[in-house]
XYZ file of N, CA and C in Angstrom:
714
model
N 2.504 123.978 113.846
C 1.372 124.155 112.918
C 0.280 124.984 113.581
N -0.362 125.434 112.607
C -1.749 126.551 113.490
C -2.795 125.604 113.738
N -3.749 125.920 114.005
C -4.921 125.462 114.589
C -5.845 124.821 113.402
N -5.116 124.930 112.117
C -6.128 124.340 110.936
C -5.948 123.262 111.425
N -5.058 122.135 111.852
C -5.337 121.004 112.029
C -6.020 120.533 113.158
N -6.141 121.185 114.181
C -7.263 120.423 115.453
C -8.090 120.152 114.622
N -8.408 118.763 115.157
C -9.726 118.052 114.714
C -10.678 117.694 115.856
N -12.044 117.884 116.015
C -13.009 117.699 116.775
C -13.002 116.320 116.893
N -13.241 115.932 118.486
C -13.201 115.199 119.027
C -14.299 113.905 118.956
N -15.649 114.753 117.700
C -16.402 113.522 117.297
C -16.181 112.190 116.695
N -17.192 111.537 117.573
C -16.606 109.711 116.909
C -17.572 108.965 115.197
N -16.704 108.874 114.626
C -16.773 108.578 113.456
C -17.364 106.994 112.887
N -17.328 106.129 114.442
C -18.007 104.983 114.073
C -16.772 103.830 113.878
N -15.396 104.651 113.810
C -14.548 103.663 113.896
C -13.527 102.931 115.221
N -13.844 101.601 114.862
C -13.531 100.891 116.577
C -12.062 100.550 116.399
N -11.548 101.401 116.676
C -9.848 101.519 116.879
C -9.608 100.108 118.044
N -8.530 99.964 117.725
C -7.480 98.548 118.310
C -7.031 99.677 119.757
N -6.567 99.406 120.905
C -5.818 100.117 122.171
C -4.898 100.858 121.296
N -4.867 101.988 122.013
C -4.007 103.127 121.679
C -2.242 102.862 121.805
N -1.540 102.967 120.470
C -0.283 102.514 121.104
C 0.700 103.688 121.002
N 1.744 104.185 122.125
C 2.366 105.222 122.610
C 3.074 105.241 121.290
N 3.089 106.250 120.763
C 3.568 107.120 120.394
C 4.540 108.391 120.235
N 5.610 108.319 119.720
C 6.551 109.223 120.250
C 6.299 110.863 120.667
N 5.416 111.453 119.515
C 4.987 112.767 119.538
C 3.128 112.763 119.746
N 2.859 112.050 119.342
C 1.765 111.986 119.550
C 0.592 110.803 120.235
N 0.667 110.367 121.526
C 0.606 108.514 122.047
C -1.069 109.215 121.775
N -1.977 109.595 121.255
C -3.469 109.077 121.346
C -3.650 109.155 119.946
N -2.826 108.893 118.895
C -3.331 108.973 117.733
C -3.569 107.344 117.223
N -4.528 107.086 117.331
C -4.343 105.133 116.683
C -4.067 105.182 115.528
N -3.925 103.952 114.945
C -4.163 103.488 113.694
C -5.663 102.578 113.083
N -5.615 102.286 111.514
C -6.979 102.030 111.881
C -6.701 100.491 112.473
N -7.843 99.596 112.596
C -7.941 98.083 112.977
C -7.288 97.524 111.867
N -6.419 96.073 112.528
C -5.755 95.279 111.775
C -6.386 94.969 110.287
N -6.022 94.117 109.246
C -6.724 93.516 108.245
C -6.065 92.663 107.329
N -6.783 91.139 106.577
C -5.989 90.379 106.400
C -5.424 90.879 104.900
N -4.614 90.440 104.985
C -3.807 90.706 103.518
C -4.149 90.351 101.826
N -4.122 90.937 100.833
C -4.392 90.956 99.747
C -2.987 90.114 99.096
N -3.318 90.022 98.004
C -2.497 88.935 97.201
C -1.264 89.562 96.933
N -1.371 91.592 96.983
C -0.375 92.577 96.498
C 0.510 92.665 98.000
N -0.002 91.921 99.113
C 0.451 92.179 100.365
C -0.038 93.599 101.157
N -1.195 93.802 100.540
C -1.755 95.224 101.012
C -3.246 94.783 101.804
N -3.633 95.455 103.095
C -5.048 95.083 103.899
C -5.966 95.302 102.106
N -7.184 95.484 102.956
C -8.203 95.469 102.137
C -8.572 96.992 102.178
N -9.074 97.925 101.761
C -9.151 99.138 101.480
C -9.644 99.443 102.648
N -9.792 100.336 103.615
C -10.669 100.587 105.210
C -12.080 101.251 104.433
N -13.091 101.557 105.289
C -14.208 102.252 105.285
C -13.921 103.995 105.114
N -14.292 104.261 103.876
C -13.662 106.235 103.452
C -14.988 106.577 104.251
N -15.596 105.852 104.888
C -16.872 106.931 105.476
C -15.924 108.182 106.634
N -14.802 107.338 107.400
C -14.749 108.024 108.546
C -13.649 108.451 108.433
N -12.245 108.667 107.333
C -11.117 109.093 107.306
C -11.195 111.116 107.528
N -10.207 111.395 107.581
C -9.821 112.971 107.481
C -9.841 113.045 105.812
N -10.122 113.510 104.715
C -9.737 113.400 103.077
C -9.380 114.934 103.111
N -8.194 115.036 102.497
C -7.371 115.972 101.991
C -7.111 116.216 100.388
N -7.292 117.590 99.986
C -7.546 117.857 98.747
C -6.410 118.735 98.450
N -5.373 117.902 97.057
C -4.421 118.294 96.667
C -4.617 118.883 95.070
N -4.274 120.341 95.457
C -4.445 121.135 93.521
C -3.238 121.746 93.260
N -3.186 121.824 91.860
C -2.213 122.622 91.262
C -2.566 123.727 90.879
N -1.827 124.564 91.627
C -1.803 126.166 90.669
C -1.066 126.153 90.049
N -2.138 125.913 88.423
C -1.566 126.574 87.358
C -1.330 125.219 86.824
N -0.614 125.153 85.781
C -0.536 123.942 84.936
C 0.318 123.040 85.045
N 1.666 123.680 86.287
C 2.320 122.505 86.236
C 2.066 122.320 87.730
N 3.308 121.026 87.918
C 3.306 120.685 89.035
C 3.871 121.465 90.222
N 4.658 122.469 89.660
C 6.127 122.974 90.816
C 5.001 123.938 91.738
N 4.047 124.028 91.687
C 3.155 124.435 93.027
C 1.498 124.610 93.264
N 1.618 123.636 94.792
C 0.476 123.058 95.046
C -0.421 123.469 95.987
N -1.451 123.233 96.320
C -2.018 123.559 98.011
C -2.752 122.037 98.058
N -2.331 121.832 99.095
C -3.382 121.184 100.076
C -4.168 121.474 100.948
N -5.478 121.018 100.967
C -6.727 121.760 101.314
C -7.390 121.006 102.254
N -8.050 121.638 103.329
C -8.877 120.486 104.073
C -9.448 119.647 104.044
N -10.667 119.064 104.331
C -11.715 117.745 103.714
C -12.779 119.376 103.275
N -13.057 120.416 103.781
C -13.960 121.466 102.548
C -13.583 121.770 102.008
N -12.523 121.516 101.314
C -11.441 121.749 99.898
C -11.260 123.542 100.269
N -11.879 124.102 100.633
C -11.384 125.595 100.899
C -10.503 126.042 101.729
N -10.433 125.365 103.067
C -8.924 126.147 103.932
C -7.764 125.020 103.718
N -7.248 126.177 103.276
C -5.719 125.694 102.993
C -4.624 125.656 104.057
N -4.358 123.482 104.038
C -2.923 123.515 105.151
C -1.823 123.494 105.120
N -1.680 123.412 103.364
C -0.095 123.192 103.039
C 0.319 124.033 102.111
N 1.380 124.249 101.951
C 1.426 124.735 100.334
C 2.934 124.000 99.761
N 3.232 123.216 98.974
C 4.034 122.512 98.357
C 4.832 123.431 96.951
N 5.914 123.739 97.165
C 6.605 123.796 96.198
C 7.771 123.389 96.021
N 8.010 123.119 94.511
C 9.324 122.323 94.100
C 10.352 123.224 93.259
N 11.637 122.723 93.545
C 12.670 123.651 92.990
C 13.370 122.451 91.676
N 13.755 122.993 91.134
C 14.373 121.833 89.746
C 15.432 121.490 90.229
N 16.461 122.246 90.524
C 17.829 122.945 91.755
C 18.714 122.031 90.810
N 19.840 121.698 91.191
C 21.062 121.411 90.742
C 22.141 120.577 91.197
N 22.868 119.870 90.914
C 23.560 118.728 91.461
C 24.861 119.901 92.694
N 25.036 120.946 92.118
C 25.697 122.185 92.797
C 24.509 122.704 94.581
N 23.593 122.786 93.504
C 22.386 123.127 94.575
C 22.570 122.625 95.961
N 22.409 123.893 97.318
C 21.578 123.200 98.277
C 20.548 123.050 98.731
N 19.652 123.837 97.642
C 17.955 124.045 97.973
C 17.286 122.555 97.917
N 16.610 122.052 98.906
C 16.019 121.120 98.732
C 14.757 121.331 97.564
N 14.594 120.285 96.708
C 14.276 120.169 95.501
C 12.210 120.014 96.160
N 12.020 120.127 97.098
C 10.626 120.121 97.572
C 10.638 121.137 98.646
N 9.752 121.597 98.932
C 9.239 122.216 100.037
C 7.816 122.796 100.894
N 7.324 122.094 101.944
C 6.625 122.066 102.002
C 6.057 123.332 103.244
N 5.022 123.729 103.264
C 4.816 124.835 104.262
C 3.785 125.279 104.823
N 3.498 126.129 105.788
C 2.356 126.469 106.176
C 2.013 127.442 104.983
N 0.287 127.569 104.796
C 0.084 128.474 103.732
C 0.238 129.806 104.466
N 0.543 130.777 102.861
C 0.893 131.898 103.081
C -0.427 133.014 102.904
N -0.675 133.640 104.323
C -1.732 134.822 104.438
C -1.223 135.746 104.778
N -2.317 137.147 104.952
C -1.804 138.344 105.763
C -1.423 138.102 107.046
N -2.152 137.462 107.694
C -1.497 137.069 108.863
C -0.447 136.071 109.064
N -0.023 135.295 108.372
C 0.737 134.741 108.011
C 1.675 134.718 106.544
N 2.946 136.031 106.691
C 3.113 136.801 105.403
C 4.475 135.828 105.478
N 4.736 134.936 106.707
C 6.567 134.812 106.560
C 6.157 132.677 107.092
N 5.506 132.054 106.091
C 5.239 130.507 106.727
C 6.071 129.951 107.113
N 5.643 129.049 108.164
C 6.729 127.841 109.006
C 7.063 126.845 107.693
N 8.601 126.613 107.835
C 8.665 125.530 107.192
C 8.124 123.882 107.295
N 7.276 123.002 106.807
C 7.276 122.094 107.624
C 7.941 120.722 107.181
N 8.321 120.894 106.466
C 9.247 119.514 105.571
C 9.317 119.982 104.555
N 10.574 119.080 103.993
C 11.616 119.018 102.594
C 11.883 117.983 102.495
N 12.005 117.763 100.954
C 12.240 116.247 100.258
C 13.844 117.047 99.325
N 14.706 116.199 99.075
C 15.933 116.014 98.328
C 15.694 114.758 97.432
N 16.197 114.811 96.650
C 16.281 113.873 95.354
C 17.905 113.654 94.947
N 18.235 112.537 94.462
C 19.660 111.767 93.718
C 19.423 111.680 92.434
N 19.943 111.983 91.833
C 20.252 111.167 90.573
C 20.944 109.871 90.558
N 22.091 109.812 92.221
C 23.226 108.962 92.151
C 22.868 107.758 93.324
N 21.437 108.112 93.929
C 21.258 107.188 95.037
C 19.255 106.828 95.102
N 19.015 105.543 95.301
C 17.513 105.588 95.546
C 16.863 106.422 96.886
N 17.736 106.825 97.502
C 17.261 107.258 99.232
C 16.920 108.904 98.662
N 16.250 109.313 99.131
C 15.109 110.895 99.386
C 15.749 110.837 100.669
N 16.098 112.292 101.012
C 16.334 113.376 102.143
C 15.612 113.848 102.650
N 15.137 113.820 103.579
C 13.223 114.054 103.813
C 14.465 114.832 105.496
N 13.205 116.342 105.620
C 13.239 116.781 107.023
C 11.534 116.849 107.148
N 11.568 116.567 108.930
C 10.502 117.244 109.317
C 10.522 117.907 110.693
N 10.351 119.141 110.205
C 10.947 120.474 111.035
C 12.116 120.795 111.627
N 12.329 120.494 110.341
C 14.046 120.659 110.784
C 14.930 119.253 111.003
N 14.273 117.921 111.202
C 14.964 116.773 111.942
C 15.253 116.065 110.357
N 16.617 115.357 110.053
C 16.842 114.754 108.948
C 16.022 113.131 108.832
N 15.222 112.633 108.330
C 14.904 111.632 108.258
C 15.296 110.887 106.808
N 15.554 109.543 106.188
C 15.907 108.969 105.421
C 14.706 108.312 104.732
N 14.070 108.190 103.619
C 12.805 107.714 102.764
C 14.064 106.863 102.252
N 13.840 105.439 102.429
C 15.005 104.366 101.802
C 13.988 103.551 101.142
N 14.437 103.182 99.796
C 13.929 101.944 98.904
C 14.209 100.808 99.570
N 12.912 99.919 99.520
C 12.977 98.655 99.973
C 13.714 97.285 99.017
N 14.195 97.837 98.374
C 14.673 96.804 97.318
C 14.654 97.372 96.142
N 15.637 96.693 95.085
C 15.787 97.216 93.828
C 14.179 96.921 92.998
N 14.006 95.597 92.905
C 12.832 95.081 92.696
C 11.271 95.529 92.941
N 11.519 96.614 94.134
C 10.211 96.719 94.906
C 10.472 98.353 94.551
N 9.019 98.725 94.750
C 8.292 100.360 94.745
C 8.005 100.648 95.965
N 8.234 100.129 97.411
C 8.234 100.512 98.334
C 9.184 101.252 99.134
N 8.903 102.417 99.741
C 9.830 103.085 100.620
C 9.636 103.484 101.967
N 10.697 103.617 102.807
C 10.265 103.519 104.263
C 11.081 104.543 104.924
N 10.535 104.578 106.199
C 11.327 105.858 106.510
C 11.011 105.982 108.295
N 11.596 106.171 109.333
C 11.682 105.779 110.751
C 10.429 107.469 111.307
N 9.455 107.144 111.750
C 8.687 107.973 111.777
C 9.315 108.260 112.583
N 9.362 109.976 113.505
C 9.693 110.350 114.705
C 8.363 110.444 115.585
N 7.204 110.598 114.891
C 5.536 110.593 115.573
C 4.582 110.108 116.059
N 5.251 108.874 115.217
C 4.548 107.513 115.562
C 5.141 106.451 116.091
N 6.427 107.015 116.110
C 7.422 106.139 117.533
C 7.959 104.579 116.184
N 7.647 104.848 114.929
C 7.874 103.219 114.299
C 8.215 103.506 112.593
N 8.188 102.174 112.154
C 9.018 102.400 110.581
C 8.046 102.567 109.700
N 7.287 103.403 108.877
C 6.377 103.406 108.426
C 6.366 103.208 106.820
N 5.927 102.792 105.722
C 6.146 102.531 104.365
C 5.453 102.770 103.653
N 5.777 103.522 102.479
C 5.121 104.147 101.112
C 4.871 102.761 100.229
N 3.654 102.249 99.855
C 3.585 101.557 98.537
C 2.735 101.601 97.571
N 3.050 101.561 96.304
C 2.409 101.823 94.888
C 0.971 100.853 95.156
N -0.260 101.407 94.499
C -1.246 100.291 94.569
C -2.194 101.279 93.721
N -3.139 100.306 92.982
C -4.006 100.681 91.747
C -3.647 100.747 90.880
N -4.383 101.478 89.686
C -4.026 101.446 88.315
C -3.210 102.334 87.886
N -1.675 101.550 87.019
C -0.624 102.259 86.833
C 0.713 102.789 88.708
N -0.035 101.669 89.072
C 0.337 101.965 90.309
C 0.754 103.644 91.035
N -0.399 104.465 90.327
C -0.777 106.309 90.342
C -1.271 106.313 91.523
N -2.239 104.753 92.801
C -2.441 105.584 94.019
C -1.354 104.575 94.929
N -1.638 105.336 96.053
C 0.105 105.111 97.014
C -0.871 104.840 98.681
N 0.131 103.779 99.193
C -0.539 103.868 100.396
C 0.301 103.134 101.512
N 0.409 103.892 102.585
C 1.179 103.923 103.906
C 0.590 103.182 104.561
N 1.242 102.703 104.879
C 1.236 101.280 105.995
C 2.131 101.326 107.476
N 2.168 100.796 108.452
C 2.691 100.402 109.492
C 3.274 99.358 109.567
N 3.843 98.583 110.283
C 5.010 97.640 110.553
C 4.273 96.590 110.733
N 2.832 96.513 110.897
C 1.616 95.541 111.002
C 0.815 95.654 110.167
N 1.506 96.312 108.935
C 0.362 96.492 107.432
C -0.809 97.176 107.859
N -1.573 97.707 108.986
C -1.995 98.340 109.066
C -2.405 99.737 108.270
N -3.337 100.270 107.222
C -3.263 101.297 106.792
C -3.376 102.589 107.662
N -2.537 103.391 107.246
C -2.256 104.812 107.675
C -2.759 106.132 106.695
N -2.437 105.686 106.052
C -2.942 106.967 105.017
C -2.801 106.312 102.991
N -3.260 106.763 102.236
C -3.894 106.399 101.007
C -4.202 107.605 100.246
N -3.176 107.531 99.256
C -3.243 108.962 98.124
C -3.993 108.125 96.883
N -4.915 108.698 96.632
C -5.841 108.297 95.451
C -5.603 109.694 94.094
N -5.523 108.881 93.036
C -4.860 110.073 91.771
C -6.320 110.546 90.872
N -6.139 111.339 91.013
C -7.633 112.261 90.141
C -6.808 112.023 88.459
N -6.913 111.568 88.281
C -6.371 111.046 86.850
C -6.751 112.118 85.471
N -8.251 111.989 85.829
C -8.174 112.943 84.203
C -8.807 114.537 84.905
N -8.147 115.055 85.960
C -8.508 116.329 86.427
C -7.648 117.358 85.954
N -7.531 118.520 85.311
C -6.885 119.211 85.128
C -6.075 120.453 86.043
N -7.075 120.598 87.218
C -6.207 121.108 88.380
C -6.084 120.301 89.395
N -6.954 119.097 89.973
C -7.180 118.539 91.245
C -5.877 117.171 90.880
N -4.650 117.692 91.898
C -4.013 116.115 91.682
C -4.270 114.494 92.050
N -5.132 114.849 93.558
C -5.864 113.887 94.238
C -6.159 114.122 95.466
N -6.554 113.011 95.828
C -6.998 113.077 97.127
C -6.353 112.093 98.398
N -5.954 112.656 99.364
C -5.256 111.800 100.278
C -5.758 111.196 101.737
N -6.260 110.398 101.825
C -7.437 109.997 102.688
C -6.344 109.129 103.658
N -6.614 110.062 105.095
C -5.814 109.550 106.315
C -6.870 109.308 107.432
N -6.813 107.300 107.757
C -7.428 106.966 107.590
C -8.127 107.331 109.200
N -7.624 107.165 110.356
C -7.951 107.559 111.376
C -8.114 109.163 111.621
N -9.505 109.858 111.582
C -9.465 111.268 111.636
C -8.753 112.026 113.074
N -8.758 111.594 113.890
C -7.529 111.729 115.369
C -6.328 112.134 114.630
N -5.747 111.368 113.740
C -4.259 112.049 113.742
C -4.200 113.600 113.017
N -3.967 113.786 113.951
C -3.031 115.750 113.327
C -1.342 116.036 113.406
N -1.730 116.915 113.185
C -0.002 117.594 114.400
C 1.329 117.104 113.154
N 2.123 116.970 114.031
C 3.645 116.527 113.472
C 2.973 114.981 112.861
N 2.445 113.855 113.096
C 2.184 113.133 112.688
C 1.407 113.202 111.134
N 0.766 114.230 111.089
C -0.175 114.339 109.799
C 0.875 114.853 108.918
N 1.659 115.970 109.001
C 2.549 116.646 108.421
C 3.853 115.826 107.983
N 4.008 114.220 109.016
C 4.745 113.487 108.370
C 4.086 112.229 107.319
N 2.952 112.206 107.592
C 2.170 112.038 106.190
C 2.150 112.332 104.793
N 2.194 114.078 105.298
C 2.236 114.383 103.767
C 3.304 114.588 103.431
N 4.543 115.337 103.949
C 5.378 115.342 103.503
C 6.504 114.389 102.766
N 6.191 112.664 103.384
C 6.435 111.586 103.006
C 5.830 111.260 101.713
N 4.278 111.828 101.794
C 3.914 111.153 100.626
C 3.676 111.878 99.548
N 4.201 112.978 99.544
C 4.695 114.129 98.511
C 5.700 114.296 97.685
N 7.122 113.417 98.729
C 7.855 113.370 98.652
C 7.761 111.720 97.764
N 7.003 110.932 98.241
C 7.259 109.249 97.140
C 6.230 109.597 96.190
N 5.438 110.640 95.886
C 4.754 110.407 95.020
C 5.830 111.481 93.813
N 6.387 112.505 94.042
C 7.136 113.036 93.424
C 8.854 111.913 93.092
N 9.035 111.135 93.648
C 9.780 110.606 93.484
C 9.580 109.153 92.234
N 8.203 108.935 92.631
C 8.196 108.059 91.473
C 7.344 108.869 89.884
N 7.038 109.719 90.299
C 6.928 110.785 88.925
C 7.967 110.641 88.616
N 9.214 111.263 89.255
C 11.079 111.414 88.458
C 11.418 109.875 87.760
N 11.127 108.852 88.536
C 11.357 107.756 88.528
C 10.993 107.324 86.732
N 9.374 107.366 86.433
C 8.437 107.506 85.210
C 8.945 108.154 84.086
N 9.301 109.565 84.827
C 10.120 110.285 83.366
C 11.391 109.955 83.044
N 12.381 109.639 83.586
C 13.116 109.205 83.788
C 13.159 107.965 82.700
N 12.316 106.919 83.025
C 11.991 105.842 82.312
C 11.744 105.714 80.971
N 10.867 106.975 80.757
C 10.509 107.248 79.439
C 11.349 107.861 78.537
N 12.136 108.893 79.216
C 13.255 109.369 78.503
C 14.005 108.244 77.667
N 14.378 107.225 79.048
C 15.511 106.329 78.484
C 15.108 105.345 77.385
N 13.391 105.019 77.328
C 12.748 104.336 76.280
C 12.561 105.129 74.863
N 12.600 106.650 75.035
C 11.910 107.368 73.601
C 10.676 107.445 73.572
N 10.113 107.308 74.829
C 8.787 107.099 74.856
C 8.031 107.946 76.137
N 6.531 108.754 76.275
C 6.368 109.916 77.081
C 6.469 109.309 78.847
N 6.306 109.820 79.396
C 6.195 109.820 80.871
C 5.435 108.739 80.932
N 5.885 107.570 81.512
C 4.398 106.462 81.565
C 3.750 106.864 83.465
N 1.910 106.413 83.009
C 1.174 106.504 84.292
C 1.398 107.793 84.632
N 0.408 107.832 85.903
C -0.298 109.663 85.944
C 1.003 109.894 86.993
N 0.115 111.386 86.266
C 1.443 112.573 87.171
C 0.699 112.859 88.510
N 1.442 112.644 89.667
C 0.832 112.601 90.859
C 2.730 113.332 92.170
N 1.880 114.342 92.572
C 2.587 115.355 93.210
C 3.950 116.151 93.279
């Protein structure tokens, strides 16, 4: 990744737990523990001190996005989706460095795959195959063996229409939290990661994870509605 992601080394007021090693990245914490909600989720952390990331659509649909810094103007990602084909080997997501003059040919930085015939997402990041597996038939949670954070990390539905999503650690710990701009016509949302320290391969397996479950339970929705006769239920989110 380029240098959009260094983040300055100022302290934000948040009193991080000891630093725990990390596969790609050992000084990135998580935030402090917290006791559990009735949904099995901490309690929301303090948005004073997160990194917030701003996700838009160009253009009206979804099949392509940017993600934008916390000044919504420099752009770190650019997300596009392919419809592709059960024949297809194009992964049906793709995610990338944005494209400039100086940057006319972007790094790939993750891909999501989709089933019709299986709940598991095909997720790479940079190249390495990782598995996004459903936690149960019953459950909206998905998980997936970080390579960055050295541990198993998990996607789960939370809020209204269960439209925002939020990553957790193996100690429920929050990690990151996609909030849905609901009645915005270009802005899809906002993704607030909660310790501003993490960058790098770790941030990028952030989003690409959660690009990848938030597009997955969109398919999931339409899908649903099809089979009812009835429109897409809950917001469209990435």
């Amino acid at each position: 990744m380029n240098n959009q992601h260094s983040l300055s080394n100022e302290k934000h007021g948040l009193q991080p737990q000891p630093s725990p090693q990390y596969t790609s990245h050992s000084t990135s914490p998580v935030a402090p523990s917290a006791s559990h909600t009735k949904n099995d989720l901490p309690p929301a952390p303090d948005y004073n001190t997160p990194r917030v990331l701003h996700i838009y659509k160009d253009g009206f649909s979804h099949r392509h996005m940017t993600i934008a810094d916390a000044d919504k103007t420099h752009p770190l990602y650019t997300v596009k989706q392919n419809s592709g084909s059960i024949f297809s080997s194009v992964p049906h997501m793709t995610i990338t460095e944005p494209q400039s003059t100086n940057n006319p040919t972007p790094a790939v930085i993750g891909t999501a795959t989709f089933h019709n015939w299986s709940r598991t997402v095909d997720l790479t990041f940079h190249g390495n195959s990782v598995s996004l597996d459903s936690e149960g038939i019953f459950t909206r949670s998905y998980a997936f063996a970080s390579p960055a954070f050295g541990e198993r990390l998990r996607w789960e539905c939370d809020g209204i229409w269960g439209a925002d999503l939020v990553l957790v650690n193996g100690k429920k710990e929050w990690i990151a939290k996609f909030d849905a701009s609901l009645f915005s016509m270009s802005k899809i949302g906002k993704l607030h990661v909660v310790n501003g320290t993490i960058n790098g391969a770790a941030l990028d397996e952030i989003v690409v994870s959660g690009c990848a479950f938030a597009q997955h339970e969109r398919r999931r929705r339409n899908s649903s509605g099809a089979a009812t006769g009835g429109g897409a239920g809950g917001a469209a989110v990435c």
